[in-house]
Amino acid sequence: MWNNLIERGRKMPFTDDFDIVVVGAGHAGCEAALAAARLGMKTALFTISLDCVANMPCNPSIGGTAKGHLVREIDALGGEMGKAADATFLQSRMLNLGRGPAVHSLRVQSDRVKYHAYMKRAVEHQENLYLKQGEVTAVTFENGCVSGVVTKLDTSYSARAVIIATGTYLNGIVHVGEVSYASGPDNVLPATKLSDSLVEQGITIRRFKTGTPARVHKRSIDFDKLEKQDGDEKITPFSFTHNEGEKLENKVCCYVGYTNEETHRVILENIERSPIYSGRIHAIGPRYCPSIEDKIMRFRDRERHQLFIEPMGLDTDEYYLQGMSSSLPEEVQLEFLHTIKGLEHVEIMRNAYAIEYDCCDPTELLPTLEFKKIGGLFGAGQFNGTSGYEEAAAQGLIAGINAALKLQGRQQLVLDRATSYIGTLIDDLTTKGCSDPYRMLTSRSEYRLLLRQDNADMRLTQVGYDVGLVPRGTFEKFLEKKRLVEGEVERVKKVNIAPSQGLTEYLESVGSEGIATGAKLSQLLKRPHVTYDGIIKFDDSRPELPDAVREQVELQIKYEGYIAIQQEQVEAMRRLEAKKLPQGMDYSLVTGLRLEAIEKLNKIRPLSVGQAGRISGVNPADVNVLLVWLEQHRHAKED
Amino acid sequence: MNEINDTVCAVSTPPAAGGISVIRISGEKAIDIAAKIFQPFGGEKVADMKGHTCVYGKVVYGGERLDDALLTVFREPKSYTGENVAEISCHGGVYLTKRVLRACIESGAKPAAAGEFTKRAFLNGKMSLTQAESVMELISASGESALRSANGVKEGRLFRQINEACQKLLSLLADLAAWNDYPDEDIPAVEQGSMETALNEVSSALEGILLTYDSGRIFRNGCDTAIVGKPNVGKSTLMNMLLGYRRSIVTDIAGTTRDVIEESAEVGGVLLRLSDTAGIHTAGDEVESVGVDLAQGKLENCELALAVFDSSQPLDGDDRQIIDSLRGKNCIIVLNKTDLGVSVDKSEFAEFPLVVEVSAKNESGMEALENAVVNALGLREFDPQNALFANERQKACAAQALKYTQAAGEALTCGETLDAVTILIDKAADCLMELTGEKVTDAVVEQVFSRFCVGK
């Protein structure tokens, strides 16, 4: 069957020729296509339904811990997600305030329909980008490289690179209780053919599972019985390019409720009707995002579980029940929801469901997100084994950039773990792989204090500009900010503050000791609870500076010692990262490597000794052997 | 793993109780480190020494004169490794050598991994290409041996203690991670008080480890050894044989008192502190039962038991009772009186890995007994230096971890934000996890998912 397609694909004239074809217009696909087109590539973006571009089939929300960091990094590199989130949010909160800047995380509640419309328009308006409705049923190949795609209507398009960003559509099967049927998310058609064409090329396809809670009608919720959750008074935008003059406002409230013993009883009594517990789903679900029945089964001693009741948009009465993902039959869903205070009479509009889908094994990808086996084929998003819109968008952006850079003969972009959460995410995926859907967490980064959400621009704007995604104007504004920060840090380190009654009072008011002789401003600022804005009265020579600059100065000074510790770790990591390993080598020919190491190295094919060392099963002695081998290899080449 | 720009040190001569030992330090700071612990008698400055020169002086550390020794300095690139190298040739002896080595480590050198000098020599272009293969084999072999040594160490008390401290840190990190990564979930806040308590507990545990644990202890203080057995199996003859053996070397060991020497013997390079066997000699009436009782009493407190049986007789009930009480003990079965012929059924000792045959009367079988002692004390499978290295490495890791744990505690107390404090706890756990080669981030994420109920 698939051979037929190739044959026909070859014989039939291509309906159109593209540089890059992106399969899937979700959060990964949109970023990938926008990046590729912005880098001058003639790009096609295929979606099964034009009405599902950048859909949020689960939580209508962008950001959250570590995810918020990803969005800001995407923005700094010249991606779209941050701007879309700023333009369409309903409520914004900076999470973790008071726990230190490394874990501050921005999260917004989004208007699902408006977000979709914003992103669809961004894609439509993009030069070089062609948005098309159609199911891609096969990727065609020539000499181990991609040559194009074929759609369900047997139309062929040529492409020099193809990015697979199929989300949960690929052989999607929805499960609700004893019922299951082939479907993509939100009852959209699934993509049923594409997997076969990938398997034919030797790509490993696995089954993962995720789920979503019910959506309920606003009129059936008793909000008086729920806790109210307000947004922040002062709203921080995601995008560094956000115009300060444009006012950001919360438009809605969210609510918090709790399950109780009765809820748990209903679920436990019906547990056999869950396709997971009855054994009908074999795919692997995410650990971090368990269904309510999972939570109750795994944590039996918990008396209650929290849930959030969140609006889906301004033009709808649908509410999302965060925390209540389930695959129990619809009537059981209704029964257990009715046990919850505030939801006694709740009316389900869309039921909760679990969805199984095909995804690849990301260790078959290079850190550029291109398949090792097939030139020009890239993977991004949930197809690579992740979960979450932000993780998807981050990979989409990198896949889009790299597909374009490859076709332009330029060096591809690999961000190391110390530059970004994006780099950490991709390194984790391609080096360690994932056995369940991967979610970004701040605890996954060993360089947390460097990778803050507030300094994503400082870390990545230059990279985005060099790639060609960050426009000149944005870059110049960034350079100006950087100049102001550096100048002010320098001044703060030099300037002396004289002792005074007022200063002593201030210092004591924050639990610090007064000073008897003059002190460097930077020394005072390093004291806990002393703030840059708090000490302004005693700092006569301070220039007027924008908020974002003041924030950077304060953090750079305050955390200088900790940043130095992290910087040392980064340098050690980078020394090994700089030792590049040749591609396509056979590690069984390296004397002294252990068998397990040979097997893993031949599978993962790390780009550097540093990456090799992060593979589980490669121990420090193996790393030493590789270092010696590299040196030997270098000598041999010179001779 | 050591970084290529670390300065490393190791004993580069085979370990032996006598002769000269050479401690080699290699790396950028090699000569600076030597200068910290070596004082030439002629008043020369170590830092000013030219390459390929040598001075006589004393090794002083912590105000204590450890030994008189020769210091040879090589300056890069003219040295074995191609780096700055300082070699201290001291008077040998396992214990003394170790103290000099530790002085180097505490002055800033890291313990070298086996094969590391050779690896550096290669990386610095001091070896031909044809030698490279053998270097890789060496590293690989040493990796295996380090692994074996690490596995051996994992069963040790020190490792268990370090691991406990590490688990406590990881658990704290997981609490913090879950709390930070899931701020909207019902996760208990990590209170400053409980964090301080946890950090203090880890600090004192590590301090305890560093204070009391000394891998040279067995060499310096000896190992409590009981000789047990029913009467007339030749315990006292065995005792005499052991005491007569290498007695002169025993007296060379610093810090041992005259009393101890009289009751101690060096066997297999290890000082055995032999129990007073007078009680057994003068048991008098009810000989049979008293002998067994005493044997059991001794057994409870010793680190090593030498259980003596008369090989010329079949085992009787008393012998079997002794065998019963030996189960789970670190012991060596000594079949004495082999000069009278062997009629004991050796299969009765099948469950004990260490069985040696001796004739204390003829002083034969001593070598086998020596090997058995080394094996029984866990110094087997690799050379003693490797075992020492494994312990030194653990100590170095524990010391680093203590530094960061204390820093974390201080940072917390003076009100630093938790993300900064967490960085220090991460570093502390990182130092301890270096021993098992695991990654802190992976371990923490694993714990978050298994211990907390988090999700959408």
mmCIF file of C-alpha atoms in Angstrom, chain A residues 58 65 93 95-96 99-103 107 210-211 229 258 287-290 295 298-299 302 304-306 308 320 322-324 432 439 441-446 448-449 526 528-529 559 562 565-566 569 572 575-576 590-592 594 613-614 620-621 623-625 627-629 631-632 635-636 639, chain B residues 1-5 113 119 122-123 125 127 129 132-133 135-137 139-144 147 173 177-187 189 404 407 411 414-424 426-427 430 437 439-442 444-446 448-456:
data_model
loop_
_atom_site.group_PDB
_atom_site.id
_atom_site.type_symbol
_atom_site.label_atom_id
_atom_site.label_comp_id
_atom_site.label_asym_id
_atom_site.label_seq_id
_atom_site.Cartn_x
_atom_site.Cartn_y
_atom_site.Cartn_z
ATOM 1 C CA CYS A 58 -6.851 20.457 27.459
ATOM 2 C CA THR A 65 6.263 26.499 36.680
ATOM 3 C CA ARG A 93 -0.508 35.210 37.975
ATOM 4 C CA LEU A 95 3.527 31.871 40.744
ATOM 5 C CA ASN A 96 5.985 31.234 43.548
ATOM 6 C CA ARG A 99 10.268 31.596 46.987
ATOM 7 C CA GLY A 100 13.076 33.241 45.076
ATOM 8 C CA PRO A 101 13.515 34.506 41.530
ATOM 9 C CA ALA A 102 14.666 31.171 40.093
ATOM 10 C CA VAL A 103 11.243 29.651 40.624
ATOM 11 C CA ARG A 107 0.939 31.511 34.218
ATOM 12 C CA THR A 210 -2.963 11.413 28.213
ATOM 13 C CA GLY A 211 -6.319 12.692 29.343
ATOM 14 C CA GLN A 229 -8.615 32.837 43.089
ATOM 15 C CA TYR A 258 -12.050 19.945 46.726
ATOM 16 C CA ARG A 287 3.239 10.558 35.969
ATOM 17 C CA TYR A 288 2.904 14.260 36.600
ATOM 18 C CA CYS A 289 -0.592 14.499 35.267
ATOM 19 C CA PRO A 290 -2.540 11.581 36.674
ATOM 20 C CA LYS A 295 -4.574 9.989 42.237
ATOM 21 C CA ARG A 298 -2.051 5.841 44.284
ATOM 22 C CA PHE A 299 -2.569 8.113 47.252
ATOM 23 C CA ARG A 302 -5.316 11.610 50.973
ATOM 24 C CA ARG A 304 -9.160 15.332 49.489
ATOM 25 C CA HIS A 305 -7.763 16.465 46.184
ATOM 26 C CA GLN A 306 -7.841 19.982 44.905
ATOM 27 C CA PHE A 308 -9.581 24.376 39.830
ATOM 28 C CA TYR A 320 -12.631 23.606 32.697
ATOM 29 C CA GLN A 322 -8.412 21.276 36.296
ATOM 30 C CA GLY A 323 -7.359 18.238 38.329
ATOM 31 C CA MET A 324 -10.310 16.046 37.362
ATOM 32 C CA LYS A 432 17.968 10.140 28.231
ATOM 33 C CA ARG A 439 6.815 17.722 31.436
ATOM 34 C CA LEU A 441 9.976 21.200 35.824
ATOM 35 C CA THR A 442 12.329 23.688 37.438
ATOM 36 C CA SER A 443 13.876 20.783 39.302
ATOM 37 C CA ARG A 444 15.022 19.273 36.001
ATOM 38 C CA SER A 445 17.563 22.050 35.553
ATOM 39 C CA GLU A 446 20.802 21.945 37.506
ATOM 40 C CA ARG A 448 18.073 26.964 37.842
ATOM 41 C CA LEU A 449 19.525 30.121 39.284
ATOM 42 C CA LYS A 526 23.515 41.391 49.084
ATOM 43 C CA PRO A 528 18.783 39.312 52.755
ATOM 44 C CA HIS A 529 15.588 41.416 52.562
ATOM 45 C CA TYR A 559 22.761 36.392 43.833
ATOM 46 C CA TYR A 562 25.340 31.731 43.953
ATOM 47 C CA ILE A 565 28.892 28.702 41.934
ATOM 48 C CA GLN A 566 26.579 27.846 39.067
ATOM 49 C CA GLN A 569 29.473 24.133 37.086
ATOM 50 C CA ALA A 572 33.047 22.327 33.749
ATOM 51 C CA ARG A 575 34.673 21.890 28.629
ATOM 52 C CA LEU A 576 33.324 18.397 28.009
ATOM 53 C CA VAL A 590 37.023 1.850 20.727
ATOM 54 C CA THR A 591 39.310 -0.175 22.976
ATOM 55 C CA GLY A 592 38.384 -0.167 26.616
ATOM 56 C CA ARG A 594 32.400 -1.445 28.443
ATOM 57 C CA GLY A 613 28.504 11.360 29.996
ATOM 58 C CA ARG A 614 24.805 12.111 30.567
ATOM 59 C CA PRO A 620 33.158 8.101 34.222
ATOM 60 C CA ALA A 621 35.727 5.495 33.145
ATOM 61 C CA VAL A 623 34.165 9.104 29.494
ATOM 62 C CA ASN A 624 37.895 8.922 30.178
ATOM 63 C CA VAL A 625 38.317 6.289 27.523
ATOM 64 C CA LEU A 627 38.718 11.484 25.937
ATOM 65 C CA VAL A 628 41.834 9.440 25.280
ATOM 66 C CA TRP A 629 40.327 7.972 22.129
ATOM 67 C CA GLU A 631 43.015 12.617 21.397
ATOM 68 C CA GLN A 632 44.348 9.571 19.618
ATOM 69 C CA HIS A 635 46.780 12.749 16.408
ATOM 70 C CA ALA A 636 46.003 10.150 13.800
ATOM 71 C CA ASP A 639 49.786 12.441 10.966
ATOM 72 C CA MET B 1 35.416 12.298 37.895
ATOM 73 C CA ASN B 2 38.356 14.630 38.182
ATOM 74 C CA GLU B 3 38.570 17.520 35.799
ATOM 75 C CA ILE B 4 41.643 17.639 33.639
ATOM 76 C CA ASN B 5 42.655 20.923 35.265
ATOM 77 C CA ALA B 113 41.777 7.907 39.793
ATOM 78 C CA LYS B 119 46.009 9.376 31.031
ATOM 79 C CA PHE B 122 48.962 10.777 27.130
ATOM 80 C CA LEU B 123 46.694 13.812 26.850
ATOM 81 C CA GLY B 125 51.490 14.395 24.399
ATOM 82 C CA MET B 127 53.317 9.202 25.048
ATOM 83 C CA LEU B 129 50.227 6.795 19.754
ATOM 84 C CA ALA B 132 47.223 4.990 23.639
ATOM 85 C CA GLU B 133 45.454 1.671 23.307
ATOM 86 C CA VAL B 135 46.140 3.571 28.254
ATOM 87 C CA MET B 136 42.500 3.019 27.347
ATOM 88 C CA GLU B 137 42.694 -0.545 28.494
ATOM 89 C CA ILE B 139 41.500 3.150 32.308
ATOM 90 C CA SER B 140 38.883 0.610 31.479
ATOM 91 C CA ALA B 141 40.415 -1.947 33.804
ATOM 92 C CA SER B 142 40.708 0.615 36.558
ATOM 93 C CA GLY B 143 37.107 1.594 35.933
ATOM 94 C CA GLU B 144 36.089 -1.994 36.532
ATOM 95 C CA LEU B 147 33.449 -0.285 40.321
ATOM 96 C CA LEU B 173 15.158 18.623 47.780
ATOM 97 C CA ALA B 177 10.890 20.722 44.230
ATOM 98 C CA ALA B 178 7.317 19.507 44.629
ATOM 99 C CA TRP B 179 6.384 22.633 46.510
ATOM 100 C CA ASN B 180 7.985 24.897 43.916
ATOM 101 C CA ASP B 181 6.973 23.042 40.779
ATOM 102 C CA TYR B 182 3.371 22.607 41.897
ATOM 103 C CA PRO B 183 2.551 25.830 43.722
ATOM 104 C CA ASP B 184 -1.186 25.444 43.129
ATOM 105 C CA GLU B 185 -1.383 21.935 44.505
ATOM 106 C CA ASP B 186 -2.161 20.925 48.035
ATOM 107 C CA ILE B 187 1.484 20.399 48.868
ATOM 108 C CA ALA B 189 4.866 24.311 52.487
ATOM 109 C CA TYR B 404 27.799 23.049 51.278
ATOM 110 C CA ALA B 407 26.570 27.003 53.852
ATOM 111 C CA ALA B 411 22.068 30.998 54.045
ATOM 112 C CA CYS B 414 20.113 34.655 57.483
ATOM 113 C CA GLY B 415 17.071 34.801 55.222
ATOM 114 C CA GLU B 416 18.352 34.042 51.737
ATOM 115 C CA THR B 417 15.630 32.991 49.305
ATOM 116 C CA LEU B 418 14.938 29.286 49.015
ATOM 117 C CA ASP B 419 16.065 28.968 45.402
ATOM 118 C CA ALA B 420 19.546 30.083 46.424
ATOM 119 C CA VAL B 421 19.549 27.789 49.443
ATOM 120 C CA THR B 422 18.454 24.954 47.164
ATOM 121 C CA ILE B 423 21.456 25.495 44.917
ATOM 122 C CA LEU B 424 23.707 24.816 47.915
ATOM 123 C CA ASP B 426 21.970 20.526 45.358
ATOM 124 C CA LYS B 427 25.730 20.900 45.497
ATOM 125 C CA ASP B 430 25.887 16.253 44.230
ATOM 126 C CA GLY B 437 27.438 8.287 39.733
ATOM 127 C CA LYS B 439 22.421 12.680 38.966
ATOM 128 C CA VAL B 440 20.718 14.816 41.584
ATOM 129 C CA THR B 441 18.132 16.268 39.184
ATOM 130 C CA ASP B 442 17.005 12.813 38.059
ATOM 131 C CA VAL B 444 14.763 14.504 42.786
ATOM 132 C CA VAL B 445 12.287 14.361 39.900
ATOM 133 C CA GLU B 446 11.870 10.638 40.555
ATOM 134 C CA VAL B 448 8.628 14.132 43.417
ATOM 135 C CA PHE B 449 6.555 11.820 41.254
ATOM 136 C CA SER B 450 6.609 8.901 43.623
ATOM 137 C CA ARG B 451 5.915 10.837 46.803
ATOM 138 C CA PHE B 452 3.576 13.617 45.816
ATOM 139 C CA CYS B 453 0.195 13.601 44.235
ATOM 140 C CA VAL B 454 0.577 16.278 41.603
ATOM 141 C CA GLY B 455 -1.068 16.957 38.290
ATOM 142 C CA LYS B 456 -3.706 18.692 36.278
#
